[in-house]
Amino acid sequence: MLIVDSHLDLALNALQGNRDLLTSAYTTRVLERSMKGPGRAQGTVAFPEMRRGRVALCFTTVLARSSGRPEPGIDYPTAIQAHAHGKGHLAYHQALEREGHIRIIRDAVQLDAHVAEWTDWDAAHSSDDPAPTPPLGMVITMESADPVLSPSTLREWWEGGLRLLGPAHFGHGRYAGGTGCDEGLTELGPPLLREMARLGISLDLSHCSDEAFWQALSHYDGPVHASHNNCRALNPHQRQLTDEEIRAIVERGGVIGTVPGCWQMIPGWTNGDSNAHVTLADIVPHIDHICQIAGSARHAGIGSDLDGGVGREGFAHDLDTIADLQKIGALLAERGYPPADVAAVMHGNWIRFLREAWGG
């Protein structure tokens, strides 16, 4: 089954993590075995594993912050530095496209052609067939709008391929408060949202503080989604969505990408804890909770956030690489989801969301 993964930090891993994503994740683990730090020698994402796992399309991030709390390689003292860092991430994806490894998907026509090619290829090849796949499809998203120098400059990012944008990340962003704070939109937030709507850039509500979440909805009338969130009713953490927030996204026709990360799924789990008791089955209640609120399976998806600062040590223990996202489909079937609903969660909902957002 094809998979659409709505959140991967590919450029962050390639540039800040200095990982060659064209080679296998297993090769990178060997190269990193003497390195120290979160996720080292524990990586799960590389293009060979994406192809093997039929991850035909993903949302891939441009990620940099200027939150006032500098952190090497991601959070900078000035917006100019964050801007340059973000442009580097964009250039990485553009270079991959020029070399034929990926397609940057920009509109509904490209989307439909890409999905059709992968569907035909998948039907003609077994899961262990070594035949070359079509290029991987990628939709460029921005996680934290801090690299955008001003709302009036957003068009240059759109021209570079940006189609989705989450204004917040961690802490006090230039445009909105994110995870770990109570700040809403800043004075830059509303004009950014207006420009996003004008250009056709969809709003990602992931990482928004509760205040920023509701304010953003009130200022933005375009398509909304949450690329990588679980349910606060099952894991009482500010990073997760409340039932009211889930309903608001559903009412706007959005999709929510669920995350198989231990701390996202399991209450009280923190980095460094053992993942031995955490399995991919733990994501199913979060998917099911969204479906129960929505009244259908049309609004849940997969947004793995794999290698988003940690490696397999921070995810379900039965997930070795991104190819193991395939197991989620079988788990949903065991839960009683019919094949059409399983396909919707694994890929169909995100494809429909993009097609509708782009007027297809």
Short mmCIF file of N, CA, C and O in Angstrom, two decimals, residues 265-340:
data_model
loop_
_atom_site.label_atom_id
_atom_site.label_comp_id
_atom_site.label_asym_id
_atom_site.label_seq_id
_atom_site.Cartn_x
_atom_site.Cartn_y
_atom_site.Cartn_z
N MET A 265 2.73 9.44 21.96
CA MET A 265 1.67 8.45 22.16
C MET A 265 1.40 8.13 23.62
O MET A 265 0.25 7.88 24.01
N ILE A 266 2.46 8.10 24.44
CA ILE A 266 2.37 7.54 25.78
C ILE A 266 2.48 8.63 26.84
O ILE A 266 3.49 9.35 26.89
N PRO A 267 1.50 8.79 27.73
CA PRO A 267 1.59 9.81 28.78
C PRO A 267 2.81 9.60 29.67
O PRO A 267 3.09 8.48 30.10
N GLY A 268 3.53 10.67 29.90
CA GLY A 268 4.65 10.63 30.83
C GLY A 268 5.95 10.11 30.29
O GLY A 268 6.98 10.17 30.98
N TRP A 269 5.97 9.59 29.04
CA TRP A 269 7.22 9.08 28.49
C TRP A 269 8.13 10.26 28.15
O TRP A 269 7.71 11.26 27.58
N THR A 270 9.41 10.16 28.53
CA THR A 270 10.36 11.22 28.22
C THR A 270 11.58 10.62 27.54
O THR A 270 11.89 9.42 27.70
N ASN A 271 12.29 11.45 26.78
CA ASN A 271 13.49 10.99 26.09
C ASN A 271 14.47 10.38 27.09
O ASN A 271 14.77 10.97 28.13
N GLY A 272 14.96 9.21 26.75
CA GLY A 272 15.85 8.47 27.64
C GLY A 272 15.17 7.28 28.28
O GLY A 272 15.84 6.35 28.73
N ASP A 273 13.83 7.31 28.34
CA ASP A 273 13.09 6.16 28.85
C ASP A 273 13.20 5.01 27.85
O ASP A 273 13.41 5.22 26.66
N SER A 274 13.01 3.80 28.33
CA SER A 274 13.01 2.64 27.44
C SER A 274 11.76 2.64 26.57
O SER A 274 10.66 3.00 27.03
N ASN A 275 11.93 2.23 25.33
CA ASN A 275 10.77 2.09 24.43
C ASN A 275 10.32 0.64 24.31
O ASN A 275 9.53 0.30 23.42
N ALA A 276 10.83 -0.24 25.18
CA ALA A 276 10.58 -1.67 25.05
C ALA A 276 9.10 -2.01 25.12
O ALA A 276 8.66 -2.98 24.50
N HIS A 277 8.33 -1.21 25.86
CA HIS A 277 6.91 -1.50 26.03
C HIS A 277 6.03 -0.71 25.07
O HIS A 277 4.80 -0.82 25.13
N VAL A 278 6.63 0.08 24.18
CA VAL A 278 5.88 0.93 23.25
C VAL A 278 5.88 0.27 21.87
O VAL A 278 6.95 -0.08 21.35
N THR A 279 4.71 0.09 21.29
CA THR A 279 4.61 -0.55 19.98
C THR A 279 3.81 0.33 19.03
O THR A 279 3.13 1.28 19.45
N LEU A 280 3.87 0.00 17.75
CA LEU A 280 3.09 0.73 16.76
C LEU A 280 1.59 0.63 17.02
O LEU A 280 0.83 1.49 16.60
N ALA A 281 1.18 -0.42 17.72
CA ALA A 281 -0.24 -0.53 18.08
C ALA A 281 -0.71 0.64 18.93
O ALA A 281 -1.91 0.96 18.95
N ASP A 282 0.23 1.33 19.60
CA ASP A 282 -0.15 2.45 20.45
C ASP A 282 -0.60 3.67 19.66
O ASP A 282 -1.17 4.61 20.24
N ILE A 283 -0.33 3.69 18.35
CA ILE A 283 -0.82 4.81 17.55
C ILE A 283 -2.28 4.62 17.16
O ILE A 283 -3.00 5.60 16.88
N VAL A 284 -2.75 3.39 17.16
CA VAL A 284 -4.11 3.11 16.69
C VAL A 284 -5.18 3.82 17.53
O VAL A 284 -6.13 4.39 16.97
N PRO A 285 -5.08 3.86 18.87
CA PRO A 285 -6.09 4.60 19.63
C PRO A 285 -6.16 6.09 19.27
O PRO A 285 -7.24 6.68 19.29
N HIS A 286 -5.02 6.69 18.92
CA HIS A 286 -5.03 8.10 18.51
C HIS A 286 -5.73 8.26 17.17
O HIS A 286 -6.53 9.20 16.98
N ILE A 287 -5.42 7.37 16.23
CA ILE A 287 -6.12 7.41 14.94
C ILE A 287 -7.61 7.21 15.15
O ILE A 287 -8.45 7.94 14.59
N ASP A 288 -7.95 6.22 15.97
CA ASP A 288 -9.35 5.90 16.20
C ASP A 288 -10.08 7.06 16.89
O ASP A 288 -11.24 7.36 16.57
N HIS A 289 -9.40 7.74 17.81
CA HIS A 289 -10.03 8.86 18.51
C HIS A 289 -10.40 9.98 17.53
O HIS A 289 -11.48 10.55 17.60
N ILE A 290 -9.49 10.26 16.60
CA ILE A 290 -9.78 11.27 15.58
C ILE A 290 -10.97 10.83 14.73
O ILE A 290 -11.88 11.62 14.44
N CYS A 291 -10.97 9.56 14.34
CA CYS A 291 -12.06 9.05 13.50
C CYS A 291 -13.40 9.08 14.24
O CYS A 291 -14.44 9.39 13.63
N GLN A 292 -13.39 8.79 15.52
CA GLN A 292 -14.63 8.82 16.29
C GLN A 292 -15.17 10.25 16.40
O GLN A 292 -16.37 10.49 16.27
N ILE A 293 -14.29 11.21 16.62
CA ILE A 293 -14.73 12.61 16.68
C ILE A 293 -15.26 13.05 15.32
O ILE A 293 -16.29 13.74 15.23
N ALA A 294 -14.56 12.67 14.26
CA ALA A 294 -14.94 13.09 12.92
C ALA A 294 -16.18 12.37 12.41
O ALA A 294 -16.88 12.87 11.52
N GLY A 295 -16.43 11.17 12.93
CA GLY A 295 -17.54 10.37 12.45
C GLY A 295 -17.20 9.59 11.19
O GLY A 295 -18.09 9.00 10.56
N SER A 296 -15.94 9.57 10.81
CA SER A 296 -15.48 8.83 9.64
C SER A 296 -13.97 8.74 9.71
O SER A 296 -13.33 9.32 10.59
N ALA A 297 -13.40 8.00 8.74
CA ALA A 297 -11.94 7.86 8.67
C ALA A 297 -11.32 8.85 7.69
O ALA A 297 -10.17 8.67 7.27
N ARG A 298 -12.03 9.93 7.36
CA ARG A 298 -11.59 10.86 6.32
C ARG A 298 -10.63 11.94 6.81
O ARG A 298 -10.16 12.74 6.00
N HIS A 299 -10.32 11.97 8.10
CA HIS A 299 -9.54 13.09 8.60
C HIS A 299 -8.30 12.68 9.38
O HIS A 299 -7.66 13.54 10.00
N ALA A 300 -7.93 11.41 9.35
CA ALA A 300 -6.73 10.92 10.04
C ALA A 300 -5.72 10.45 9.00
O ALA A 300 -6.07 9.90 7.97
N GLY A 301 -4.45 10.69 9.30
CA GLY A 301 -3.37 10.26 8.43
C GLY A 301 -2.14 9.93 9.24
O GLY A 301 -2.20 9.80 10.47
N ILE A 302 -1.02 9.78 8.56
CA ILE A 302 0.27 9.48 9.19
C ILE A 302 1.20 10.66 8.98
O ILE A 302 1.42 11.11 7.85
N GLY A 303 1.74 11.19 10.07
CA GLY A 303 2.76 12.24 10.02
C GLY A 303 3.88 11.85 10.96
O GLY A 303 3.93 12.28 12.11
N SER A 304 4.80 11.02 10.50
CA SER A 304 5.64 10.23 11.40
C SER A 304 6.61 11.05 12.25
O SER A 304 6.89 10.70 13.38
N ASP A 305 7.17 12.14 11.70
CA ASP A 305 8.21 12.91 12.39
C ASP A 305 9.42 12.05 12.72
O ASP A 305 10.15 12.33 13.66
N LEU A 306 9.64 11.00 11.95
CA LEU A 306 10.80 10.14 12.18
C LEU A 306 12.10 10.91 11.99
O LEU A 306 12.22 11.74 11.10
N ASP A 307 13.06 10.60 12.85
CA ASP A 307 14.36 11.28 12.88
C ASP A 307 14.21 12.78 13.10
O ASP A 307 15.07 13.57 12.69
N GLY A 308 13.16 13.16 13.79
CA GLY A 308 12.94 14.56 14.11
C GLY A 308 13.61 14.94 15.41
O GLY A 308 12.95 15.39 16.36
N GLY A 309 14.91 14.76 15.49
CA GLY A 309 15.66 15.09 16.70
C GLY A 309 16.08 13.88 17.50
O GLY A 309 16.98 13.95 18.34
N VAL A 310 15.42 12.74 17.27
CA VAL A 310 15.82 11.47 17.87
C VAL A 310 15.75 10.40 16.79
O VAL A 310 15.30 10.66 15.67
N GLY A 311 16.19 9.19 17.13
CA GLY A 311 16.12 8.08 16.20
C GLY A 311 15.15 7.02 16.67
O GLY A 311 14.20 7.31 17.40
N ARG A 312 15.43 5.78 16.32
CA ARG A 312 14.47 4.72 16.64
C ARG A 312 14.32 4.52 18.15
O ARG A 312 13.33 3.93 18.59
N GLU A 313 15.28 5.04 18.94
CA GLU A 313 15.15 4.92 20.40
C GLU A 313 13.98 5.73 20.94
O GLU A 313 13.52 5.49 22.06
N GLY A 314 13.48 6.69 20.14
CA GLY A 314 12.38 7.52 20.59
C GLY A 314 11.04 7.16 19.97
O GLY A 314 10.05 7.88 20.15
N PHE A 315 11.00 6.04 19.24
CA PHE A 315 9.78 5.61 18.58
C PHE A 315 9.42 4.19 19.01
O PHE A 315 10.18 3.54 19.73
N ALA A 316 8.25 3.75 18.59
CA ALA A 316 7.81 2.40 18.92
C ALA A 316 8.91 1.39 18.61
O ALA A 316 9.57 1.48 17.57
N HIS A 317 9.11 0.43 19.51
CA HIS A 317 10.28 -0.45 19.38
C HIS A 317 10.18 -1.38 18.17
O HIS A 317 11.20 -1.89 17.70
N ASP A 318 8.95 -1.59 17.65
CA ASP A 318 8.81 -2.45 16.48
C ASP A 318 8.86 -1.65 15.18
O ASP A 318 8.49 -2.16 14.12
N LEU A 319 9.35 -0.43 15.24
CA LEU A 319 9.62 0.37 14.05
C LEU A 319 11.14 0.50 13.93
O LEU A 319 11.78 1.19 14.72
N ASP A 320 11.70 -0.19 12.95
CA ASP A 320 13.13 -0.15 12.73
C ASP A 320 13.50 0.95 11.75
O ASP A 320 14.46 1.70 11.96
N THR A 321 12.76 1.03 10.63
CA THR A 321 12.94 2.11 9.67
C THR A 321 11.57 2.61 9.23
O THR A 321 10.53 2.02 9.57
N ILE A 322 11.58 3.64 8.42
CA ILE A 322 10.33 4.21 7.92
C ILE A 322 9.51 3.19 7.14
O ILE A 322 8.28 3.31 7.08
N ALA A 323 10.15 2.16 6.58
CA ALA A 323 9.41 1.14 5.84
C ALA A 323 8.40 0.42 6.73
O ALA A 323 7.39 -0.10 6.25
N ASP A 324 8.63 0.43 8.05
CA ASP A 324 7.74 -0.26 8.97
C ASP A 324 6.44 0.49 9.22
O ASP A 324 5.54 -0.04 9.90
N LEU A 325 6.30 1.71 8.67
CA LEU A 325 4.99 2.36 8.73
C LEU A 325 3.93 1.50 8.05
O LEU A 325 2.73 1.64 8.34
N GLN A 326 4.35 0.61 7.15
CA GLN A 326 3.41 -0.30 6.51
C GLN A 326 2.62 -1.12 7.54
O GLN A 326 1.48 -1.52 7.29
N LYS A 327 3.20 -1.39 8.69
CA LYS A 327 2.54 -2.21 9.71
C LYS A 327 1.27 -1.56 10.24
O LYS A 327 0.38 -2.25 10.75
N ILE A 328 1.19 -0.23 10.14
CA ILE A 328 0.02 0.47 10.69
C ILE A 328 -1.25 0.05 9.96
O ILE A 328 -2.32 -0.08 10.57
N GLY A 329 -1.14 -0.18 8.67
CA GLY A 329 -2.31 -0.60 7.91
C GLY A 329 -2.89 -1.90 8.45
O GLY A 329 -4.12 -2.04 8.62
N ALA A 330 -2.03 -2.89 8.72
CA ALA A 330 -2.50 -4.16 9.27
C ALA A 330 -3.10 -3.98 10.65
O ALA A 330 -4.10 -4.63 11.00
N LEU A 331 -2.53 -3.10 11.46
CA LEU A 331 -3.06 -2.86 12.80
C LEU A 331 -4.45 -2.23 12.73
O LEU A 331 -5.34 -2.56 13.53
N LEU A 332 -4.66 -1.34 11.77
CA LEU A 332 -5.99 -0.75 11.60
C LEU A 332 -7.00 -1.81 11.15
O LEU A 332 -8.15 -1.82 11.59
N ALA A 333 -6.56 -2.68 10.27
CA ALA A 333 -7.44 -3.76 9.81
C ALA A 333 -7.82 -4.66 10.98
O ALA A 333 -8.99 -5.08 11.12
N GLU A 334 -6.86 -4.96 11.85
CA GLU A 334 -7.16 -5.78 13.03
C GLU A 334 -8.16 -5.08 13.95
O GLU A 334 -8.94 -5.75 14.63
N ARG A 335 -8.11 -3.76 13.96
CA ARG A 335 -9.03 -2.99 14.79
C ARG A 335 -10.45 -2.99 14.20
O ARG A 335 -11.40 -2.57 14.85
N GLY A 336 -10.59 -3.44 12.96
CA GLY A 336 -11.89 -3.51 12.33
C GLY A 336 -12.12 -2.50 11.23
O GLY A 336 -13.23 -2.42 10.68
N TYR A 337 -11.08 -1.75 10.86
CA TYR A 337 -11.23 -0.77 9.79
C TYR A 337 -11.27 -1.50 8.44
O TYR A 337 -10.41 -2.33 8.15
N PRO A 338 -12.26 -1.20 7.59
CA PRO A 338 -12.33 -1.84 6.27
C PRO A 338 -11.20 -1.34 5.36
O PRO A 338 -10.59 -0.29 5.62
N PRO A 339 -10.92 -2.08 4.29
CA PRO A 339 -9.80 -1.71 3.41
C PRO A 339 -9.85 -0.27 2.91
O PRO A 339 -8.80 0.39 2.82
N ALA A 340 -11.03 0.24 2.58
CA ALA A 340 -11.10 1.61 2.06
C ALA A 340 -10.69 2.62 3.11
O ALA A 340 -10.04 3.63 2.81
#
